[in-house]
Short mmCIF file of C-alpha atoms and ligand atoms in Angstrom, two decimals:
data_model
loop_
_atom_site.label_atom_id
_atom_site.label_comp_id
_atom_site.label_asym_id
_atom_site.label_seq_id
_atom_site.Cartn_x
_atom_site.Cartn_y
_atom_site.Cartn_z
CA UNK A 1 0.00 0.00 0.00
CA UNK A 2 1.28 3.47 -0.83
CA UNK A 3 1.51 6.04 1.95
CA UNK A 4 -0.21 8.56 -0.27
CA UNK A 5 -3.25 6.25 -0.57
CA UNK A 6 -3.92 6.13 3.11
CA UNK A 7 -5.08 8.31 5.92
CA UNK A 8 -2.79 11.28 5.45
CA UNK A 9 -4.93 12.77 2.72
CA UNK A 10 -8.18 11.79 4.40
CA UNK A 11 -8.10 14.69 6.86
CA UNK A 12 -7.48 12.50 9.88
CA UNK A 13 -5.11 12.38 12.88
CA UNK A 14 -3.75 9.29 14.61
CA UNK A 15 -5.34 9.18 18.06
CA UNK A 16 -5.22 6.06 20.22
CA UNK A 17 -4.65 3.84 17.20
CA UNK A 18 -7.53 5.22 15.11
CA UNK A 19 -7.65 7.81 12.33
CA UNK A 20 -9.86 10.57 13.77
CA UNK A 21 -11.40 13.54 11.98
CA UNK A 22 -12.76 16.82 13.36
CA UNK A 23 -15.66 19.11 12.50
CA UNK A 24 -13.29 21.56 10.80
CA UNK A 25 -10.05 21.11 8.90
CA UNK A 26 -6.97 23.18 8.04
CA UNK A 27 -5.31 23.45 4.63
CA UNK A 28 -1.68 22.49 4.03
CA UNK A 29 -0.21 24.44 1.12
CA UNK A 30 2.68 23.70 -1.21
CA UNK A 31 5.04 26.69 -0.74
CA UNK A 32 6.40 26.33 -4.30
CA UNK A 33 3.02 26.64 -6.02
CA UNK A 34 0.60 27.96 -3.40
CA UNK A 35 -1.70 25.01 -4.19
CA UNK A 36 -3.40 22.98 -1.48
CA UNK A 37 -1.43 19.79 -0.77
CA UNK A 38 -3.83 18.28 1.78
CA UNK A 39 -6.00 19.06 4.79
CA UNK A 40 -5.72 18.08 8.46
CA UNK A 41 -8.22 18.14 11.33
CA UNK A 42 -8.65 21.14 13.59
CA UNK A 43 -8.94 19.18 16.82
CA UNK A 44 -10.90 20.53 19.77
CA UNK A 45 -9.43 20.88 23.26
CA UNK A 46 -11.59 17.92 24.36
CA UNK A 47 -10.16 15.73 21.60
CA UNK A 48 -6.62 16.70 22.65
CA UNK A 49 -7.30 15.94 26.32
CA UNK A 50 -8.90 12.60 25.38
CA UNK A 51 -5.75 11.75 23.44
CA UNK A 52 -3.63 12.61 26.50
CA UNK A 53 -5.81 10.32 28.65
CA UNK A 54 -5.33 7.47 26.17
CA UNK A 55 -1.56 8.07 26.19
CA UNK A 56 -1.64 7.79 29.97
CA UNK A 57 -3.61 4.53 29.81
CA UNK A 58 -1.27 3.15 27.12
CA UNK A 59 1.76 4.01 29.27
CA UNK A 60 0.65 1.58 32.00
CA UNK A 61 1.29 -1.31 29.60
CA UNK A 62 4.07 0.13 27.40
CA UNK A 63 6.42 0.84 30.32
CA UNK A 64 6.30 -2.86 31.23
CA UNK A 65 7.14 -4.09 27.72
CA UNK A 66 10.72 -5.47 27.85
CA UNK A 67 13.35 -3.08 26.50
CA UNK A 68 14.41 -5.58 23.84
CA UNK A 69 10.82 -5.80 22.52
CA UNK A 70 10.50 -2.00 22.51
CA UNK A 71 13.81 -1.85 20.65
CA UNK A 72 12.58 -4.41 18.09
CA UNK A 73 9.42 -2.39 17.41
CA UNK A 74 11.39 0.85 17.03
CA UNK A 75 13.82 -0.97 14.72
CA UNK A 76 10.88 -2.14 12.58
CA UNK A 77 9.73 1.49 12.36
CA UNK A 78 13.23 2.43 11.14
CA UNK A 79 13.10 -0.24 8.44
CA UNK A 80 9.71 0.97 7.20
CA UNK A 81 10.87 4.60 7.11
CA UNK A 82 13.87 3.59 4.99
CA UNK A 83 11.67 1.44 2.73
CA UNK A 84 9.28 4.35 2.15
CA UNK A 85 11.99 7.00 1.66
CA UNK A 86 10.83 8.11 -1.78
CA UNK A 87 7.18 8.55 -0.78
CA UNK A 88 8.05 10.32 2.48
CA UNK A 89 10.46 12.64 0.66
CA UNK A 90 7.84 13.52 -1.95
CA UNK A 91 5.28 14.33 0.76
CA UNK A 92 7.90 16.47 2.52
CA UNK A 93 8.94 18.43 -0.57
CA UNK A 94 5.29 19.03 -1.45
CA UNK A 95 4.44 20.57 1.91
CA UNK A 96 7.80 22.11 2.85
CA UNK A 97 9.47 23.08 -0.42
CA UNK A 98 13.00 21.71 0.08
CA UNK A 99 14.58 20.00 -2.95
CA UNK A 100 13.72 16.31 -3.27
CA UNK A 101 17.36 15.24 -2.87
CA UNK A 102 17.49 17.14 0.43
CA UNK A 103 14.17 15.65 1.51
CA UNK A 104 15.57 12.15 0.87
CA UNK A 105 18.63 13.16 2.87
CA UNK A 106 16.41 14.29 5.73
CA UNK A 107 14.52 10.97 5.72
CA UNK A 108 17.85 9.12 5.98
CA UNK A 109 18.90 11.47 8.79
CA UNK A 110 15.53 11.09 10.57
CA UNK A 111 15.75 7.30 10.24
CA UNK A 112 19.29 7.27 11.67
CA UNK A 113 17.89 8.49 15.02
CA UNK A 114 15.26 5.76 15.00
CA UNK A 115 17.92 3.11 14.40
CA UNK A 116 20.19 4.61 17.06
CA UNK A 117 17.52 4.67 19.76
CA UNK A 118 16.23 1.19 18.83
CA UNK A 119 19.72 0.01 19.84
CA UNK A 120 19.96 2.31 22.87
CA UNK A 121 16.77 0.76 24.35
CA UNK A 122 18.91 -2.18 25.52
CA UNK A 123 21.48 0.12 27.18
CA UNK A 124 19.28 1.68 29.87
CA UNK A 125 21.24 0.93 33.00
CA UNK A 126 20.82 1.44 36.72
CA UNK A 127 23.50 1.51 39.43
CA UNK A 128 24.31 -0.20 42.70
CA UNK A 129 26.19 2.24 44.93
CA UNK A 130 28.14 1.65 48.16
CA UNK A 131 26.25 2.80 51.26
CA UNK A 132 27.60 4.60 54.32
CA UNK A 133 25.71 2.48 56.85
CA UNK A 134 25.93 -1.25 57.59
CA UNK A 135 23.31 -3.55 56.00
CA UNK A 136 22.24 -0.72 53.71
CA UNK A 137 22.10 -1.05 49.95
CA UNK A 138 21.62 1.70 47.41
CA UNK A 139 19.98 0.86 44.11
CA UNK A 140 19.40 3.49 41.43
CA UNK A 141 16.99 2.67 38.62
CA UNK A 142 16.22 4.63 35.47
CA UNK A 143 12.52 4.66 34.70
CA UNK A 144 10.50 6.17 31.85
CA UNK A 145 9.26 9.70 32.53
CA UNK A 146 5.67 8.89 31.48
CA UNK A 147 3.44 10.71 29.01
CA UNK A 148 5.51 13.11 26.88
CA UNK A 149 4.24 15.83 24.56
CA UNK A 150 6.23 17.19 21.62
CA UNK A 151 5.80 20.38 19.59
CA UNK A 152 7.87 20.52 16.40
CA UNK A 153 8.77 23.05 13.65
CA UNK A 154 8.30 23.02 9.87
CA UNK A 155 11.93 23.21 8.75
CA UNK A 156 12.74 19.51 9.34
CA UNK A 157 9.30 17.85 9.25
CA UNK A 158 10.65 14.30 9.82
CA UNK A 159 13.90 14.58 11.78
CA UNK A 160 12.59 16.94 14.45
CA UNK A 161 9.95 14.28 15.18
CA UNK A 162 12.07 11.12 15.14
CA UNK A 163 14.70 12.75 17.39
CA UNK A 164 11.97 12.95 20.06
CA UNK A 165 9.68 10.00 19.36
CA UNK A 166 12.35 7.30 18.96
CA UNK A 167 14.04 7.94 22.36
CA UNK A 168 10.65 8.31 24.06
CA UNK A 169 9.49 4.92 22.76
CA UNK A 170 12.83 3.29 23.52
CA UNK A 171 12.72 4.61 27.10
CA UNK A 172 9.18 3.27 27.67
CA UNK A 173 7.33 6.59 27.47
CA UNK A 174 4.25 7.36 25.40
CA UNK A 175 4.34 10.49 23.25
CA UNK A 176 1.91 12.88 21.57
CA UNK A 177 3.25 15.08 18.76
CA UNK A 178 1.89 18.38 17.51
CA UNK A 179 3.69 18.99 14.20
CA UNK A 180 3.95 22.47 12.67
CA UNK A 181 0.71 23.43 10.90
CA UNK A 182 2.65 24.00 7.67
CA UNK A 183 4.12 20.46 7.58
CA UNK A 184 1.84 17.93 9.31
CA UNK A 185 1.59 15.44 6.42
CA UNK A 186 5.09 14.00 6.86
CA UNK A 187 4.31 13.54 10.57
CA UNK A 188 1.08 11.69 9.81
CA UNK A 189 2.87 9.46 7.30
CA UNK A 190 5.49 8.63 9.96
CA UNK A 191 2.67 7.82 12.37
CA UNK A 192 1.07 5.45 9.84
CA UNK A 193 4.41 3.63 9.52
CA UNK A 194 4.64 3.35 13.32
CA UNK A 195 1.27 1.54 13.30
CA UNK A 196 2.59 -0.83 10.62
CA UNK A 197 5.70 -1.37 12.78
CA UNK A 198 3.55 -2.55 15.69
CA UNK A 199 3.66 0.48 17.99
CA UNK A 200 0.61 -0.15 20.21
CA UNK A 201 -2.47 2.10 20.26
CA UNK A 202 -2.00 5.34 22.20
CA UNK A 203 1.80 5.01 22.46
CA UNK A 204 2.57 7.45 19.62
CA UNK A 205 -0.10 9.90 18.49
CA UNK A 206 -0.07 12.87 16.09
CA UNK A 207 -2.44 15.76 16.76
CA UNK A 208 -3.15 18.67 14.44
CA UNK A 209 -5.00 21.92 15.01
CA UNK A 210 -4.59 25.31 16.59
CA UNK A 211 -1.18 25.68 18.27
CA UNK A 212 -2.50 27.49 21.32
CA UNK A 213 -5.26 24.91 21.94
CA UNK A 214 -2.96 21.90 21.70
CA UNK A 215 -0.12 23.75 23.44
CA UNK A 216 -2.34 24.74 26.38
CA UNK A 217 -3.51 21.15 26.85
CA UNK A 218 0.06 19.82 26.65
CA UNK A 219 1.34 22.38 29.19
CA UNK A 220 -1.53 22.27 31.68
CA UNK A 221 -2.85 18.68 31.64
CA UNK A 222 -1.27 17.05 34.72
CA UNK A 223 -1.08 13.65 32.95
CA UNK A 224 1.67 15.09 30.72
CA UNK A 225 4.98 14.72 32.58
CA UNK A 226 7.34 16.18 29.99
CA UNK A 227 7.24 18.70 27.17
CA UNK A 228 9.82 18.58 24.40
CA UNK A 229 9.84 21.51 22.00
CA UNK A 230 11.80 22.52 18.92
CA UNK A 231 11.14 25.95 17.48
CA UNK A 232 11.67 29.61 18.15
CA UNK A 233 13.08 30.90 21.43
CA UNK A 234 10.02 33.12 21.81
CA UNK A 235 7.51 30.25 21.77
CA UNK A 236 9.87 27.98 23.73
CA UNK A 237 10.06 30.53 26.55
CA UNK A 238 6.28 30.89 26.51
CA UNK A 239 5.75 27.13 26.79
CA UNK A 240 8.38 26.92 29.54
CA UNK A 241 6.40 29.47 31.56
CA UNK A 242 3.15 27.57 30.91
CA UNK A 243 4.76 24.31 32.09
CA UNK A 244 5.91 25.91 35.34
CA UNK A 245 2.45 25.32 36.89
CA UNK A 246 3.12 21.67 37.66
CA UNK A 247 6.90 21.78 37.04
CA UNK A 248 6.98 19.55 33.98
CA UNK A 249 10.28 18.17 32.76
CA UNK A 250 11.45 20.16 29.72
CA UNK A 251 13.67 19.82 26.67
CA UNK A 252 13.95 22.91 24.47
CA UNK A 253 15.75 23.10 21.12
CA UNK A 254 15.50 26.78 20.20
CA UNK A 255 16.79 29.41 17.82
CA UNK A 256 20.41 30.09 16.96
CA UNK A 257 22.68 32.79 15.55
CA UNK A 258 25.65 30.72 14.41
CA UNK A 259 28.96 32.44 13.62
CA UNK A 260 31.13 31.05 10.79
CA UNK A 261 34.75 32.24 11.05
CA UNK A 262 37.39 32.01 8.32
CA UNK A 263 40.88 32.61 9.71
CA UNK A 264 43.82 33.77 7.60
CA UNK A 265 45.40 30.30 7.80
CA UNK A 266 42.27 28.47 6.53
CA UNK A 267 41.94 26.48 3.33
CA UNK A 268 39.73 28.98 1.50
CA UNK A 269 38.29 26.53 -1.04
CA UNK A 270 37.20 24.15 1.70
CA UNK A 271 35.78 27.00 3.76
CA UNK A 272 33.68 28.11 0.78
CA UNK A 273 32.43 24.54 0.27
CA UNK A 274 31.66 24.15 3.98
CA UNK A 275 29.72 27.41 4.08
CA UNK A 276 27.70 26.52 0.97
CA UNK A 277 26.64 23.21 2.53
CA UNK A 278 25.85 24.67 5.94
CA UNK A 279 24.14 27.84 4.75
CA UNK A 280 22.08 26.95 1.69
CA UNK A 281 20.63 23.62 2.84
CA UNK A 282 16.88 24.10 3.19
CA UNK A 283 17.32 27.62 1.71
CA UNK A 284 18.99 28.73 4.94
CA UNK A 285 16.00 27.75 7.10
CA UNK A 286 18.05 25.65 9.49
CA UNK A 287 18.60 26.42 13.16
CA UNK A 288 22.32 25.56 12.95
CA UNK A 289 22.78 27.45 9.69
CA UNK A 290 25.63 30.03 9.80
CA UNK A 291 23.95 33.39 10.29
CA UNK A 292 27.00 35.70 10.25
CA UNK A 293 30.27 35.07 8.44
CA UNK A 294 33.48 36.62 9.79
CA UNK A 295 36.39 36.57 7.34
CA UNK A 296 39.95 37.70 8.09
CA UNK A 297 40.74 40.88 6.17
CA UNK A 298 43.75 39.31 4.42
CA UNK A 299 41.65 36.55 2.77
CA UNK A 300 38.34 38.35 2.42
CA UNK A 301 38.62 39.17 -1.30
CA UNK A 302 39.53 35.62 -2.33
CA UNK A 303 36.84 34.11 -0.11
CA UNK A 304 33.99 36.35 -1.19
CA UNK A 305 34.83 36.11 -4.89
CA UNK A 306 34.78 32.30 -4.83
CA UNK A 307 31.67 32.22 -2.64
CA UNK A 308 29.56 34.64 -4.66
CA UNK A 309 30.38 32.85 -7.95
CA UNK A 310 29.14 29.55 -6.48
CA UNK A 311 26.07 31.11 -4.88
CA UNK A 312 25.08 32.82 -8.14
CA UNK A 313 25.26 29.41 -9.88
CA UNK A 314 22.87 27.61 -7.50
CA UNK A 315 19.87 26.16 -9.35
CA UNK A 316 16.63 27.59 -7.99
CA UNK A 317 13.22 26.01 -8.59
CA UNK A 318 10.40 23.76 -7.47
CA UNK A 319 11.95 21.10 -5.23
CA UNK A 320 10.24 18.33 -7.18
CA UNK A 321 12.21 19.27 -10.34
CA UNK A 322 15.40 17.34 -10.99
CA UNK A 323 18.59 19.20 -10.10
CA UNK A 324 16.98 21.91 -7.94
CA UNK A 325 19.36 23.13 -5.23
CA UNK A 326 17.26 25.90 -3.68
CA UNK A 327 13.50 25.86 -3.29
CA UNK A 328 11.07 28.48 -1.97
CA UNK A 329 10.99 29.76 1.60
CA UNK A 330 8.20 28.37 3.75
CA UNK A 331 5.99 31.48 3.40
CA UNK A 332 5.94 35.17 2.48
CA UNK A 333 6.63 36.18 6.10
CA UNK A 334 9.95 34.36 5.82
CA UNK A 335 10.73 36.29 2.63
CA UNK A 336 9.77 39.60 4.28
CA UNK A 337 12.34 38.96 7.02
CA UNK A 338 15.17 38.25 4.56
CA UNK A 339 14.23 41.32 2.54
CA UNK A 340 14.17 43.51 5.64
CA UNK A 341 17.59 42.22 6.78
CA UNK A 342 19.12 42.86 3.34
CA UNK A 343 17.63 46.37 3.07
CA UNK A 344 18.76 47.33 6.56
CA UNK A 345 22.33 46.11 5.97
CA UNK A 346 22.57 47.86 2.59
CA UNK A 347 21.26 51.11 4.11
CA UNK A 348 24.01 50.76 6.72
CA UNK A 349 26.72 50.48 4.05
CA UNK A 350 26.81 46.80 2.94
CA UNK A 351 27.30 45.90 -0.74
CA UNK A 352 25.37 43.18 -2.61
CA UNK A 353 27.74 40.70 -4.30
CA UNK A 354 24.96 38.47 -5.63
CA UNK A 355 21.18 38.19 -5.17
CA UNK A 356 19.61 40.82 -2.97
CA UNK A 357 16.10 40.62 -4.40
CA UNK A 358 12.83 38.68 -4.45
CA UNK A 359 12.38 36.25 -7.33
CA UNK A 360 9.40 36.51 -9.70
CA UNK A 361 8.14 32.92 -9.11
CA UNK A 362 5.53 33.77 -6.44
CA UNK A 363 5.34 35.20 -2.93
CA UNK A 364 7.77 32.73 -1.30
CA UNK A 365 10.96 33.20 -3.29
CA UNK A 366 14.13 35.13 -2.52
CA UNK A 367 17.45 34.93 -4.38
CA UNK A 368 20.45 33.38 -2.60
CA UNK A 369 22.35 36.46 -1.47
CA UNK A 370 25.87 37.44 -0.42
CA UNK A 371 26.53 40.83 1.19
CA UNK A 372 29.95 42.22 2.04
CA UNK A 373 31.03 45.12 4.22
CA UNK A 374 28.20 44.35 6.64
CA UNK A 375 28.44 46.34 9.89
CA UNK A 376 28.83 44.01 12.83
CA UNK A 377 25.73 45.40 14.54
CA UNK A 378 23.50 44.98 11.44
CA UNK A 379 20.14 43.30 12.09
CA UNK A 380 21.17 40.26 10.01
CA UNK A 381 24.19 39.68 12.28
CA UNK A 382 22.22 40.00 15.51
CA UNK A 383 18.99 38.12 14.65
CA UNK A 384 18.44 34.75 13.00
CA UNK A 385 17.58 35.57 9.34
CA UNK A 386 16.36 32.01 8.58
CA UNK A 387 16.83 32.46 4.84
CA UNK A 388 19.42 32.33 2.03
CA UNK A 389 21.51 35.33 3.13
CA UNK A 390 25.27 35.37 3.84
CA UNK A 391 26.46 38.60 5.50
CA UNK A 392 30.27 38.94 5.38
CA UNK A 393 31.94 40.91 8.16
CA UNK A 394 35.72 41.35 8.25
CA UNK A 395 38.07 41.11 11.24
CA UNK A 396 41.80 41.39 12.04
CA UNK A 397 42.56 39.41 15.22
CA UNK A 398 41.49 36.19 16.92
CA UNK A 399 40.48 37.99 20.12
CA UNK A 400 38.43 40.48 18.17
CA UNK A 401 36.46 37.80 16.28
CA UNK A 402 35.90 35.70 19.40
CA UNK A 403 34.36 38.78 20.99
CA UNK A 404 32.04 39.14 17.98
CA UNK A 405 31.16 35.42 17.93
CA UNK A 406 30.17 35.31 21.60
CA UNK A 407 28.34 38.62 21.61
CA UNK A 408 24.85 37.07 21.34
CA UNK A 409 22.24 35.68 23.71
CA UNK A 410 22.22 32.49 21.58
CA UNK A 411 24.57 29.50 21.66
CA UNK A 412 23.45 26.69 19.37
CA UNK A 413 26.16 26.09 16.74
CA UNK A 414 29.41 27.74 15.63
CA UNK A 415 31.88 26.98 12.84
CA UNK A 416 35.41 27.99 12.04
CA UNK A 417 38.12 27.14 9.53
CA UNK A 418 41.83 27.14 10.37
CA UNK A 419 44.82 24.93 9.57
CA UNK A 420 46.53 25.87 12.86
CA UNK A 421 46.06 23.09 15.44
CA UNK A 422 46.75 25.35 18.43
CA UNK A 423 44.23 27.90 17.25
CA UNK A 424 41.69 25.15 16.55
CA UNK A 425 41.78 23.96 20.16
CA UNK A 426 41.91 27.49 21.60
CA UNK A 427 38.96 28.81 19.60
CA UNK A 428 36.83 25.64 20.05
CA UNK A 429 37.29 26.00 23.83
CA UNK A 430 36.50 29.72 23.83
CA UNK A 431 33.36 29.67 21.68
CA UNK A 432 30.13 29.70 23.67
CA UNK A 433 27.83 27.26 21.90
CA UNK A 434 26.51 23.73 22.28
CA UNK A 435 28.09 22.52 19.03
CA UNK A 436 31.22 23.55 17.12
CA UNK A 437 32.25 22.57 13.59
CA UNK A 438 36.01 22.81 13.03
CA UNK A 439 36.88 22.76 9.33
CA UNK A 440 33.41 21.42 8.53
CA UNK A 441 29.94 22.80 7.89
CA UNK A 442 28.18 19.49 8.58
CA UNK A 443 28.01 18.53 12.25
CA UNK A 444 24.73 16.82 13.03
CA UNK A 445 24.63 13.03 13.61
CA UNK A 446 22.47 10.58 15.57
CA UNK A 447 25.35 9.52 17.79
CA UNK A 448 26.32 13.10 18.76
CA UNK A 449 24.58 15.34 21.33
CA UNK A 450 22.58 18.01 19.49
CA UNK A 451 21.52 21.09 21.45
CA UNK A 452 22.31 24.57 22.59
CA UNK A 453 23.27 26.70 25.56
CA UNK A 454 22.08 30.17 26.63
CA UNK A 455 18.84 31.16 24.84
CA UNK A 456 19.26 28.27 22.39
CA UNK A 457 17.80 25.70 24.72
CA UNK A 458 17.88 23.11 27.45
CA UNK A 459 18.82 19.45 26.98
CA UNK A 460 20.26 17.41 24.11
CA UNK A 461 18.89 15.18 21.38
CA UNK A 462 20.78 12.19 19.96
CA UNK A 463 23.73 10.30 21.44
CA UNK A 464 23.29 8.25 24.64
CA UNK A 465 22.27 11.44 26.48
CA UNK A 466 19.25 11.80 24.17
CA UNK A 467 17.69 8.83 25.94
CA UNK A 468 18.39 10.24 29.40
CA UNK A 469 15.98 13.07 28.57
CA UNK A 470 13.14 10.51 28.70
CA UNK A 471 14.25 8.77 31.90
CA UNK A 472 13.94 9.65 35.57
CA UNK A 473 16.37 8.43 38.19
CA UNK A 474 14.92 6.64 41.20
CA UNK A 475 17.08 5.98 44.26
CA UNK A 476 15.97 3.07 46.41
CA UNK A 477 17.49 2.55 49.84
CA UNK A 478 17.28 -1.01 51.25
CA UNK A 479 18.11 -2.05 54.78
CA UNK A 480 18.51 -5.81 54.80
CA UNK A 481 18.27 -7.63 58.08
CA UNK A 482 20.94 -10.27 58.63
P1 NAP B 501 7.76 28.42 16.00
O1 NAP B 501 6.94 29.51 15.45
O2 NAP B 501 8.27 28.55 17.38
O3 NAP B 501 6.88 27.11 15.84
C1 NAP B 501 7.33 25.87 16.28
C2 NAP B 501 6.16 25.04 16.73
O4 NAP B 501 5.54 25.70 17.83
C3 NAP B 501 5.07 24.84 15.67
O5 NAP B 501 4.54 23.55 15.78
C4 NAP B 501 4.04 25.88 16.08
O6 NAP B 501 2.72 25.55 15.68
C5 NAP B 501 4.15 25.78 17.58
N1 NAP B 501 3.56 26.91 18.30
C6 NAP B 501 3.48 28.19 17.91
N2 NAP B 501 2.81 28.91 18.86
C7 NAP B 501 2.48 28.06 19.85
C8 NAP B 501 1.79 28.17 21.08
N3 NAP B 501 1.31 29.34 21.51
N4 NAP B 501 1.62 27.07 21.84
C9 NAP B 501 2.10 25.87 21.43
N5 NAP B 501 2.75 25.69 20.27
C10 NAP B 501 2.96 26.77 19.49
O7 NAP B 501 9.05 28.14 15.13
P2 NAP B 501 9.15 27.88 13.58
O8 NAP B 501 9.03 29.16 12.86
O9 NAP B 501 8.23 26.77 13.17
O10 NAP B 501 10.63 27.28 13.47
C11 NAP B 501 11.72 28.09 13.33
C12 NAP B 501 12.49 28.23 14.62
O11 NAP B 501 12.80 26.94 15.15
C13 NAP B 501 13.82 28.90 14.40
O12 NAP B 501 14.07 29.84 15.41
C14 NAP B 501 14.82 27.76 14.48
O13 NAP B 501 16.12 28.16 14.85
C15 NAP B 501 14.18 26.88 15.48
N6 NAP B 501 14.68 25.50 15.35
C16 NAP B 501 15.52 25.03 16.31
C17 NAP B 501 16.04 23.76 16.21
C18 NAP B 501 16.97 23.22 17.27
O14 NAP B 501 17.18 22.02 17.30
N7 NAP B 501 17.52 24.04 18.14
C19 NAP B 501 15.71 22.95 15.12
C20 NAP B 501 14.85 23.46 14.15
C21 NAP B 501 14.34 24.75 14.30
P3 NAP B 501 2.06 26.15 14.36
O15 NAP B 501 2.89 25.68 13.24
O16 NAP B 501 0.71 25.54 14.38
O17 NAP B 501 2.06 27.63 14.51
#
């Protein structure tokens, strides 16, 4: 059976093992064409709370399923995701706009987390600790947190879900996901595959509708023990405050403002290649995308000439067309922000090397752009642009550029290029961010801890620590009579 034949285009959500509709539905539009790609239910608050109750009921059984069986079911889900890569990628490109090759890459990346956590299920370990008193024994177990709720963004419609759902299932939690309203179809397709993999009713559910209605229920229903969120810092902070009422456990993957530094001793060709990969993936709509590019004055001309030639040659178009490298932005608001950042920088003295304008394909298109001579306090260097814009800012000394790099409330990712080993260690240690790419623009992997510091978030996804986020420690003190 093809994924596209089943529930995802029948305006239904997966709740407690059944495909449920609502009185009203919401459109999902293709950002490349503006056409409707599908519809999803606008669930009521009662429907959301019923789903939470069923997740709580399902947890009573799921937490007792042996870890190896949970791992086998998650592994089966992984296999089905890989098997359905082409269909999933097509659904993703249709609702999100990224080129099909990138969408296939995201499915492989999303699946890698599912595989990783299927294996990690068997590595949940407790501890026996020495006690201070005679006849006393200390046992520490690691138990599933309980019902978890996830809210996810539109920029990675599959991976931002599997990074949360796979560890939750492996740990023995149940999880409800509210995908972004712009990209719910990929989430529903993943949910259908989880049913085929044997995930029991109520263990993994996908709910669509109004963000504030679902968000309120997630944050205030006492049956929900943990909220995991990926999205903007603004909404993350709001949900954190809402969860304070009953002190829910939290994981927050929030916005970034990644610096990309090219030192005078860097391999310029490789730095250009690294920046192209890191910046123009998903048309720059990536939380770890370099947002401000600092280039040493002595290599600035060579770097920006090579970069702008390659950027000008990128193939722009509908993501479903063969060879497309850059698709549309998610919506016209996204384009407005890029346009505003470019205009503000140019008014402050920056020069356009390539791009710098909207494209005449519709409301959601902006040309890949390189600006040079950007003042270091320009809006595009201080705020996440979330679009295909590279602002180049020059510098003279290591201390100076480190000051620039760390001068932000955010701390998600950072990148730098140097061939000097001493500098590499020094700068990696000094940069304030959760992740650092040294001579690479590609850092994310299932077996590495993904996450930020400062206003970029709390907690990590992936690696062995990604499972810890779904476990609680319980200390048991035994006094054994002799
Ligand atoms: P967003 O506006 O914060 O939306 C993210 C999710 O939150 C969506 O599902 C959205 O639902 C939901 N939401 C919005 N208002 C809500 C409310 N009042 N209550 C509950 N949920 C609510 O972010 P975005 O524009 O989709 O994503 C871009 C941001 O995400 C960027 O800042 C990016 O850096 C960040 N991001 C971070 C990471 C990371 O791992 N650190 C990864 C990817 C993206 P609707 O779609 O229904 O509005």
